[in-house]
Amino acid sequence: MRWCHSSLLHLLCCLRLRVCTRKCRVRLPVRLRELWPYVKLVLQSLQYNSLTNSDVVFDSVFEPVFWTVDRITRWFGMVFVCLVVVLTSSILLICYTILLPLVISTYSPGWVVWHLCYGHWNLVMIVFHYYKATKTAPGYPPIVKNDIPFVSVCKKCIIPKPARTHHCGICNRCILKMDHHCPWLNNCVGHLNQRYFFCFCLAMALGCMYCSISGRNLFLDAYNTLELLLMLFSSSKTNYQTASPPYTFRDRMVHKSIIYMWVLTSTVAVALGGLTIWHAVLISRGETSIERHINFKETKRLAKRGKVYKNPFNYGKFNNWKVFLGVQKKSHWLTRVLLPSGHAPPGDGLTWDIFPFKRDTLPV
């Protein structure tokens, strides 16, 4: 028994010595052992931020997606502009070669004059405002040192940002009173060209509605004619004695052109009309698309505290429209709204009156 007990103790001592020897072999150097707690603390500090919320996490996770979309939009900007020009030119070609001769030959002189005046006024408004919206810079904050008040510093441009200024990832710079980046303009919509953008959307929506309503009967006739041609063509394959359709190639192309025009203008009228109405609502509230989301969040945040948030740039619906359109006297409703005008918006886009006023400021 003594032998067994001593042997067992000897065996345990050997095993302990062997384990300790192995531990000594894998033990890290003293300097690394002192550095490791510091590295752990740094890694943990990178994961902690008192300002972290769901929006920050969402932006961080989808940053590669945003980067890809920004690059694609920047590369294909001119493609979208060319697409707008080509589609609009195709509709104009159909209107001048097909619809205009029908209007002159079938309508009364009064209706012919109305169609000619309204159609060409609408066309001038579309071309003028689209050109100005694409070629006019939206407005940029100064990059040199100045005394202009600012609300924050851009994390990407590293320059002071005045009120209502936001950074555009596609243009890669800050934009004054930024609304959004429009790929169909290949340009940002900001302080200096927002009026051109809205007037273009309104004129294009009205023009598409005009073509859609005016060409409705022509569309129905062309659609029924093509449907009849398809029926005759299918029956001619089964019955060789059936006479060929009396329509020529030109007639078929005319019918297809009318169908193409009506489908395209109706689709654009619905889509662009909804966008125009939405921007009209934002203008009435004195805010941009970006500010709409910011104001919504601020309203919810203050509501939890029992407070009411008021937009500091809302001057009342009528005054908001006058400031947006640059109307300073009654004659401007004709010269600056109903007719093409290249006047600059009021203000410099760097400082804003943050004291809302509800009274009518239009001089009498």
Short mmCIF file of C-alpha atoms in Angstrom, two decimals:
data_model
loop_
_atom_site.label_atom_id
_atom_site.label_comp_id
_atom_site.label_asym_id
_atom_site.label_seq_id
_atom_site.Cartn_x
_atom_site.Cartn_y
_atom_site.Cartn_z
CA MET A 1 0.00 0.00 0.00
CA ARG A 2 2.82 2.38 0.84
CA TRP A 3 4.45 1.60 -2.45
CA CYS A 4 1.25 2.27 -4.35
CA HIS A 5 0.64 5.52 -2.55
CA SER A 6 4.17 6.82 -3.14
CA SER A 7 4.06 5.71 -6.75
CA LEU A 8 0.79 7.59 -7.30
CA LEU A 9 2.21 10.77 -5.74
CA HIS A 10 5.31 10.49 -7.90
CA LEU A 11 3.14 10.08 -11.01
CA LEU A 12 1.06 13.17 -10.16
CA CYS A 13 4.16 15.24 -9.57
CA CYS A 14 5.55 14.22 -12.92
CA LEU A 15 2.33 15.14 -14.68
CA ARG A 16 2.21 18.51 -12.94
CA LEU A 17 5.79 19.23 -13.83
CA ARG A 18 5.11 18.29 -17.44
CA VAL A 19 2.05 20.55 -17.65
CA CYS A 20 3.92 23.45 -16.09
CA THR A 21 6.74 22.91 -18.58
CA ARG A 22 4.27 23.11 -21.48
CA LYS A 23 2.72 26.27 -20.08
CA CYS A 24 6.10 27.87 -19.80
CA ARG A 25 6.82 27.03 -23.41
CA VAL A 26 3.68 28.84 -24.73
CA ARG A 27 3.81 31.80 -22.34
CA LEU A 28 3.99 35.14 -24.21
CA PRO A 29 6.79 37.61 -23.63
CA VAL A 30 6.33 40.11 -20.84
CA ARG A 31 6.05 43.05 -23.23
CA LEU A 32 3.31 41.39 -25.26
CA ARG A 33 1.46 40.40 -22.10
CA GLU A 34 1.50 44.03 -21.00
CA LEU A 35 0.41 45.26 -24.46
CA TRP A 36 -2.48 42.84 -24.90
CA PRO A 37 -4.85 44.49 -22.30
CA TYR A 38 -4.26 47.84 -24.00
CA VAL A 39 -5.14 46.37 -27.42
CA LYS A 40 -8.33 44.84 -25.99
CA LEU A 41 -9.29 48.19 -24.49
CA VAL A 42 -8.75 49.98 -27.83
CA LEU A 43 -10.84 47.43 -29.72
CA GLN A 44 -13.65 47.75 -27.20
CA SER A 45 -13.51 51.55 -27.38
CA LEU A 46 -13.96 51.40 -31.16
CA GLN A 47 -17.27 49.63 -30.65
CA TYR A 48 -18.61 52.18 -28.16
CA ASN A 49 -20.08 55.56 -29.01
CA SER A 50 -22.62 57.54 -27.02
CA LEU A 51 -24.04 58.94 -30.29
CA THR A 52 -24.51 55.56 -31.93
CA ASN A 53 -28.11 54.84 -32.95
CA SER A 54 -29.99 52.84 -35.55
CA ASP A 55 -29.36 55.44 -38.28
CA VAL A 56 -25.59 55.35 -37.74
CA VAL A 57 -25.57 51.55 -37.81
CA PHE A 58 -27.75 51.52 -40.96
CA ASP A 59 -25.49 54.02 -42.75
CA SER A 60 -22.40 52.06 -41.78
CA VAL A 61 -23.78 48.72 -42.95
CA PHE A 62 -25.08 50.07 -46.26
CA GLU A 63 -22.12 52.35 -46.99
CA PRO A 64 -20.86 50.03 -49.80
CA VAL A 65 -24.32 50.12 -51.39
CA PHE A 66 -24.46 53.92 -51.18
CA TRP A 67 -20.95 54.16 -52.64
CA THR A 68 -21.90 51.92 -55.57
CA VAL A 69 -25.12 53.83 -56.31
CA ASP A 70 -23.29 57.17 -56.17
CA ARG A 71 -20.61 56.01 -58.61
CA ILE A 72 -23.13 54.49 -61.03
CA THR A 73 -25.28 57.63 -60.96
CA ARG A 74 -22.23 59.79 -61.58
CA TRP A 75 -21.06 57.67 -64.51
CA PHE A 76 -24.49 57.41 -66.17
CA GLY A 77 -25.51 61.04 -65.66
CA MET A 78 -25.02 62.01 -69.29
CA VAL A 79 -26.84 58.85 -70.40
CA PHE A 80 -29.96 59.97 -68.50
CA VAL A 81 -29.73 63.46 -70.00
CA CYS A 82 -29.40 62.05 -73.51
CA LEU A 83 -32.36 59.77 -72.82
CA VAL A 84 -34.52 62.75 -71.85
CA VAL A 85 -33.50 64.61 -75.00
CA VAL A 86 -34.10 61.62 -77.29
CA LEU A 87 -37.51 60.71 -75.83
CA THR A 88 -38.70 64.33 -75.87
CA SER A 89 -37.47 64.79 -79.44
CA SER A 90 -39.31 61.64 -80.56
CA ILE A 91 -42.58 62.94 -79.10
CA LEU A 92 -42.06 66.31 -80.80
CA LEU A 93 -41.39 64.57 -84.12
CA ILE A 94 -44.66 62.65 -83.85
CA CYS A 95 -46.59 65.77 -82.86
CA TYR A 96 -45.28 67.86 -85.75
CA THR A 97 -45.48 65.20 -88.45
CA ILE A 98 -48.69 63.39 -87.47
CA LEU A 99 -50.80 65.30 -84.95
CA LEU A 100 -50.34 68.87 -86.21
CA PRO A 101 -51.57 68.13 -89.77
CA LEU A 102 -54.61 66.34 -88.31
CA VAL A 103 -55.38 69.28 -86.00
CA ILE A 104 -55.11 71.83 -88.82
CA SER A 105 -57.30 69.79 -91.17
CA THR A 106 -60.04 68.74 -88.73
CA TYR A 107 -60.32 71.39 -85.97
CA SER A 108 -61.96 74.80 -86.15
CA PRO A 109 -59.72 77.88 -86.52
CA GLY A 110 -60.20 78.81 -82.85
CA TRP A 111 -59.07 75.40 -81.61
CA VAL A 112 -56.16 75.38 -84.04
CA VAL A 113 -54.91 78.73 -82.68
CA TRP A 114 -55.32 77.51 -79.09
CA HIS A 115 -53.39 74.30 -79.74
CA LEU A 116 -50.62 76.15 -81.54
CA CYS A 117 -50.24 78.79 -78.81
CA TYR A 118 -50.47 76.45 -75.83
CA GLY A 119 -48.31 73.72 -77.39
CA HIS A 120 -45.47 76.06 -78.29
CA TRP A 121 -45.65 77.92 -74.95
CA ASN A 122 -45.40 74.58 -73.16
CA LEU A 123 -42.50 73.53 -75.37
CA VAL A 124 -40.58 76.76 -74.70
CA MET A 125 -41.09 76.37 -70.94
CA ILE A 126 -39.84 72.77 -71.01
CA VAL A 127 -36.72 73.48 -73.08
CA PHE A 128 -35.79 76.67 -71.21
CA HIS A 129 -36.16 75.31 -67.68
CA TYR A 130 -34.50 71.99 -68.48
CA TYR A 131 -31.50 73.74 -69.97
CA LYS A 132 -31.23 76.12 -67.01
CA ALA A 133 -31.68 73.30 -64.48
CA THR A 134 -28.86 71.26 -66.01
CA LYS A 135 -26.44 74.13 -66.64
CA THR A 136 -26.98 76.23 -63.52
CA ALA A 137 -24.81 75.34 -60.54
CA PRO A 138 -26.91 74.63 -57.43
CA GLY A 139 -24.72 76.85 -55.25
CA TYR A 140 -21.70 75.94 -53.14
CA PRO A 141 -20.52 77.27 -49.77
CA PRO A 142 -17.19 79.14 -49.75
CA ILE A 143 -14.13 77.03 -49.03
CA VAL A 144 -12.00 79.94 -47.80
CA LYS A 145 -12.11 81.35 -44.30
CA ASN A 146 -15.01 83.76 -43.74
CA ASP A 147 -17.29 85.14 -41.05
CA ILE A 148 -20.48 83.51 -42.35
CA PRO A 149 -22.36 81.70 -39.55
CA PHE A 150 -22.47 77.93 -39.85
CA VAL A 151 -24.26 75.11 -38.06
CA SER A 152 -21.72 72.29 -38.42
CA VAL A 153 -18.59 71.15 -40.23
CA CYS A 154 -18.83 68.73 -43.14
CA LYS A 155 -17.13 65.45 -42.25
CA LYS A 156 -16.07 64.88 -45.87
CA CYS A 157 -15.30 68.38 -47.19
CA ILE A 158 -13.92 69.55 -43.81
CA ILE A 159 -15.46 73.01 -44.36
CA PRO A 160 -18.13 74.91 -42.39
CA LYS A 161 -21.69 74.16 -43.48
CA PRO A 162 -24.22 77.03 -43.39
CA ALA A 163 -27.84 76.36 -42.53
CA ARG A 164 -29.75 74.12 -45.01
CA THR A 165 -26.47 72.96 -46.59
CA HIS A 166 -25.82 69.25 -47.12
CA HIS A 167 -23.11 67.12 -48.70
CA CYS A 168 -23.80 65.34 -52.00
CA GLY A 169 -21.95 62.06 -52.38
CA ILE A 170 -22.38 62.09 -56.17
CA CYS A 171 -21.10 65.64 -56.74
CA ASN A 172 -18.63 65.08 -53.87
CA ARG A 173 -19.15 68.55 -52.42
CA CYS A 174 -21.56 70.52 -50.23
CA ILE A 175 -24.67 72.08 -51.80
CA LEU A 176 -26.54 75.17 -50.57
CA LYS A 177 -30.16 74.36 -49.67
CA MET A 178 -29.75 70.92 -51.19
CA ASP A 179 -32.97 69.15 -52.16
CA HIS A 180 -31.62 66.04 -53.91
CA HIS A 181 -29.35 64.91 -56.74
CA CYS A 182 -31.36 64.42 -59.92
CA PRO A 183 -29.84 61.88 -62.36
CA TRP A 184 -32.14 63.14 -65.15
CA LEU A 185 -30.42 66.52 -64.86
CA ASN A 186 -26.96 65.14 -64.07
CA ASN A 187 -26.90 67.90 -61.49
CA CYS A 188 -27.83 68.62 -57.91
CA VAL A 189 -31.02 70.53 -57.13
CA GLY A 190 -30.12 73.34 -54.77
CA HIS A 191 -30.60 77.00 -53.96
CA LEU A 192 -29.83 78.44 -57.40
CA ASN A 193 -31.62 75.93 -59.65
CA GLN A 194 -34.48 74.52 -57.59
CA ARG A 195 -36.99 76.84 -59.29
CA TYR A 196 -35.81 75.69 -62.72
CA PHE A 197 -36.19 72.06 -61.67
CA PHE A 198 -39.71 72.50 -60.35
CA CYS A 199 -40.86 74.56 -63.35
CA PHE A 200 -39.43 71.93 -65.70
CA CYS A 201 -41.26 69.14 -63.86
CA LEU A 202 -44.50 71.13 -63.94
CA ALA A 203 -44.19 72.05 -67.63
CA MET A 204 -43.24 68.50 -68.63
CA ALA A 205 -46.13 67.01 -66.64
CA LEU A 206 -48.58 69.48 -68.22
CA GLY A 207 -47.17 68.77 -71.67
CA CYS A 208 -47.50 65.01 -71.23
CA MET A 209 -51.05 65.42 -69.93
CA TYR A 210 -51.85 67.63 -72.93
CA CYS A 211 -50.55 65.04 -75.40
CA SER A 212 -52.26 62.20 -73.56
CA ILE A 213 -55.67 63.88 -73.44
CA SER A 214 -55.48 65.31 -76.97
CA GLY A 215 -54.35 62.01 -78.50
CA ARG A 216 -56.74 59.73 -76.62
CA ASN A 217 -59.16 59.21 -79.54
CA LEU A 218 -56.27 58.78 -81.97
CA PHE A 219 -54.77 56.18 -79.65
CA LEU A 220 -58.04 54.21 -79.49
CA ASP A 221 -58.40 54.30 -83.29
CA ALA A 222 -54.78 53.24 -83.82
CA TYR A 223 -55.05 50.46 -81.23
CA ASN A 224 -58.24 49.07 -82.80
CA THR A 225 -56.70 49.31 -86.26
CA LEU A 226 -53.58 47.38 -85.26
CA GLU A 227 -55.72 44.80 -83.49
CA LEU A 228 -57.75 44.38 -86.70
CA LEU A 229 -54.56 44.05 -88.72
CA LEU A 230 -53.33 41.29 -86.43
CA MET A 231 -56.63 39.44 -86.80
CA LEU A 232 -56.50 39.74 -90.59
CA PHE A 233 -52.87 38.65 -90.66
CA SER A 234 -53.56 35.59 -88.53
CA SER A 235 -56.58 34.64 -90.65
CA SER A 236 -54.60 35.06 -93.88
CA LYS A 237 -52.23 32.34 -92.70
CA THR A 238 -55.05 29.83 -92.37
CA ASN A 239 -57.07 30.98 -95.40
CA TYR A 240 -55.01 31.79 -98.48
CA GLN A 241 -57.99 33.35 -100.28
CA THR A 242 -58.27 36.22 -97.76
CA ALA A 243 -57.34 39.59 -99.23
CA SER A 244 -54.30 41.37 -97.84
CA PRO A 245 -54.96 44.30 -95.48
CA PRO A 246 -55.48 47.64 -97.28
CA TYR A 247 -53.04 49.47 -94.95
CA THR A 248 -49.61 50.42 -96.21
CA PHE A 249 -46.38 50.36 -94.28
CA ARG A 250 -46.64 54.10 -93.64
CA ASP A 251 -50.13 53.68 -92.16
CA ARG A 252 -48.93 51.00 -89.80
CA MET A 253 -45.97 53.13 -88.68
CA VAL A 254 -48.32 56.06 -88.05
CA HIS A 255 -50.56 53.93 -85.85
CA LYS A 256 -47.59 52.52 -83.94
CA SER A 257 -46.17 56.02 -83.45
CA ILE A 258 -49.46 57.25 -82.00
CA ILE A 259 -49.60 54.30 -79.60
CA TYR A 260 -45.99 54.88 -78.58
CA MET A 261 -46.63 58.58 -77.96
CA TRP A 262 -49.77 58.00 -75.89
CA VAL A 263 -48.27 55.25 -73.73
CA LEU A 264 -45.07 57.24 -73.06
CA THR A 265 -46.78 60.55 -72.33
CA SER A 266 -49.43 58.94 -70.11
CA THR A 267 -46.80 57.09 -68.08
CA VAL A 268 -44.63 60.18 -67.65
CA ALA A 269 -47.67 62.32 -66.80
CA VAL A 270 -48.62 60.00 -63.92
CA ALA A 271 -45.08 59.55 -62.56
CA LEU A 272 -43.87 63.12 -63.02
CA GLY A 273 -47.22 64.55 -61.96
CA GLY A 274 -46.95 62.77 -58.62
CA LEU A 275 -43.38 64.04 -58.15
CA THR A 276 -44.47 67.60 -59.00
CA ILE A 277 -47.33 67.51 -56.52
CA TRP A 278 -44.98 66.23 -53.81
CA HIS A 279 -42.50 69.05 -54.41
CA ALA A 280 -45.34 71.57 -54.45
CA VAL A 281 -46.35 70.36 -50.98
CA LEU A 282 -42.75 70.73 -49.78
CA ILE A 283 -42.52 74.26 -51.18
CA SER A 284 -45.76 75.19 -49.42
CA ARG A 285 -44.23 73.98 -46.15
CA GLY A 286 -40.95 75.83 -46.72
CA GLU A 287 -38.75 72.75 -46.70
CA THR A 288 -36.72 70.56 -49.04
CA SER A 289 -36.77 66.79 -49.48
CA ILE A 290 -33.88 66.36 -47.04
CA GLU A 291 -35.39 68.78 -44.53
CA ARG A 292 -38.65 66.87 -44.69
CA HIS A 293 -36.97 63.82 -43.10
CA ILE A 294 -35.05 65.98 -40.60
CA ASN A 295 -38.17 67.89 -39.54
CA PHE A 296 -40.13 64.65 -39.19
CA LYS A 297 -37.52 63.22 -36.84
CA GLU A 298 -37.34 66.46 -34.85
CA THR A 299 -41.11 66.53 -34.53
CA LYS A 300 -41.15 63.01 -33.10
CA ARG A 301 -38.22 63.72 -30.78
CA LEU A 302 -39.77 66.86 -29.32
CA ALA A 303 -43.21 65.27 -29.12
CA LYS A 304 -41.81 62.74 -26.65
CA ARG A 305 -40.77 65.67 -24.45
CA GLY A 306 -44.16 67.32 -24.74
CA LYS A 307 -42.94 70.07 -27.08
CA VAL A 308 -43.99 71.17 -30.57
CA TYR A 309 -41.45 71.57 -33.37
CA LYS A 310 -41.86 74.47 -35.82
CA ASN A 311 -39.97 74.76 -39.07
CA PRO A 312 -37.90 77.97 -38.77
CA PHE A 313 -37.96 78.48 -42.56
CA ASN A 314 -41.75 78.32 -42.98
CA TYR A 315 -43.06 81.81 -43.74
CA GLY A 316 -46.61 80.76 -44.58
CA LYS A 317 -47.85 79.03 -47.74
CA PHE A 318 -48.32 82.15 -49.88
CA ASN A 319 -45.05 83.74 -48.77
CA ASN A 320 -43.18 80.47 -49.29
CA TRP A 321 -44.28 80.43 -52.92
CA LYS A 322 -43.36 84.08 -53.45
CA VAL A 323 -39.91 83.52 -51.98
CA PHE A 324 -39.43 80.36 -54.04
CA LEU A 325 -40.57 81.95 -57.32
CA GLY A 326 -38.84 85.27 -56.65
CA VAL A 327 -42.05 87.29 -56.90
CA GLN A 328 -41.56 90.80 -55.50
CA LYS A 329 -44.37 92.66 -57.27
CA LYS A 330 -47.57 91.80 -59.11
CA SER A 331 -46.10 92.03 -62.61
CA HIS A 332 -43.64 89.27 -61.70
CA TRP A 333 -46.45 86.70 -61.81
CA LEU A 334 -46.42 87.24 -65.57
CA THR A 335 -42.79 88.02 -66.30
CA ARG A 336 -41.21 85.55 -63.85
CA VAL A 337 -43.79 82.76 -63.54
CA LEU A 338 -45.86 82.45 -66.72
CA LEU A 339 -42.94 83.40 -68.98
CA PRO A 340 -39.37 82.04 -68.98
CA SER A 341 -37.16 84.03 -66.64
CA GLY A 342 -33.55 83.62 -65.57
CA HIS A 343 -33.70 85.74 -62.42
CA ALA A 344 -31.76 84.56 -59.38
CA PRO A 345 -33.57 83.48 -56.20
CA PRO A 346 -33.70 85.92 -53.27
CA GLY A 347 -30.83 85.64 -50.82
CA ASP A 348 -27.39 84.17 -51.15
CA GLY A 349 -28.22 80.73 -49.71
CA LEU A 350 -25.71 81.23 -46.88
CA THR A 351 -27.87 83.04 -44.33
CA TRP A 352 -31.61 82.66 -43.78
CA ASP A 353 -34.30 84.55 -41.94
CA ILE A 354 -35.33 82.13 -39.20
CA PHE A 355 -38.18 84.25 -37.84
CA PRO A 356 -41.37 83.12 -39.58
CA PHE A 357 -43.76 85.81 -40.69
CA LYS A 358 -47.33 85.01 -41.72
CA ARG A 359 -48.47 88.33 -43.15
CA ASP A 360 -48.64 89.01 -46.86
CA THR A 361 -45.46 90.79 -47.95
CA LEU A 362 -46.51 91.47 -51.55
CA PRO A 363 -46.48 95.26 -52.06
CA VAL A 364 -49.67 96.82 -53.40
#
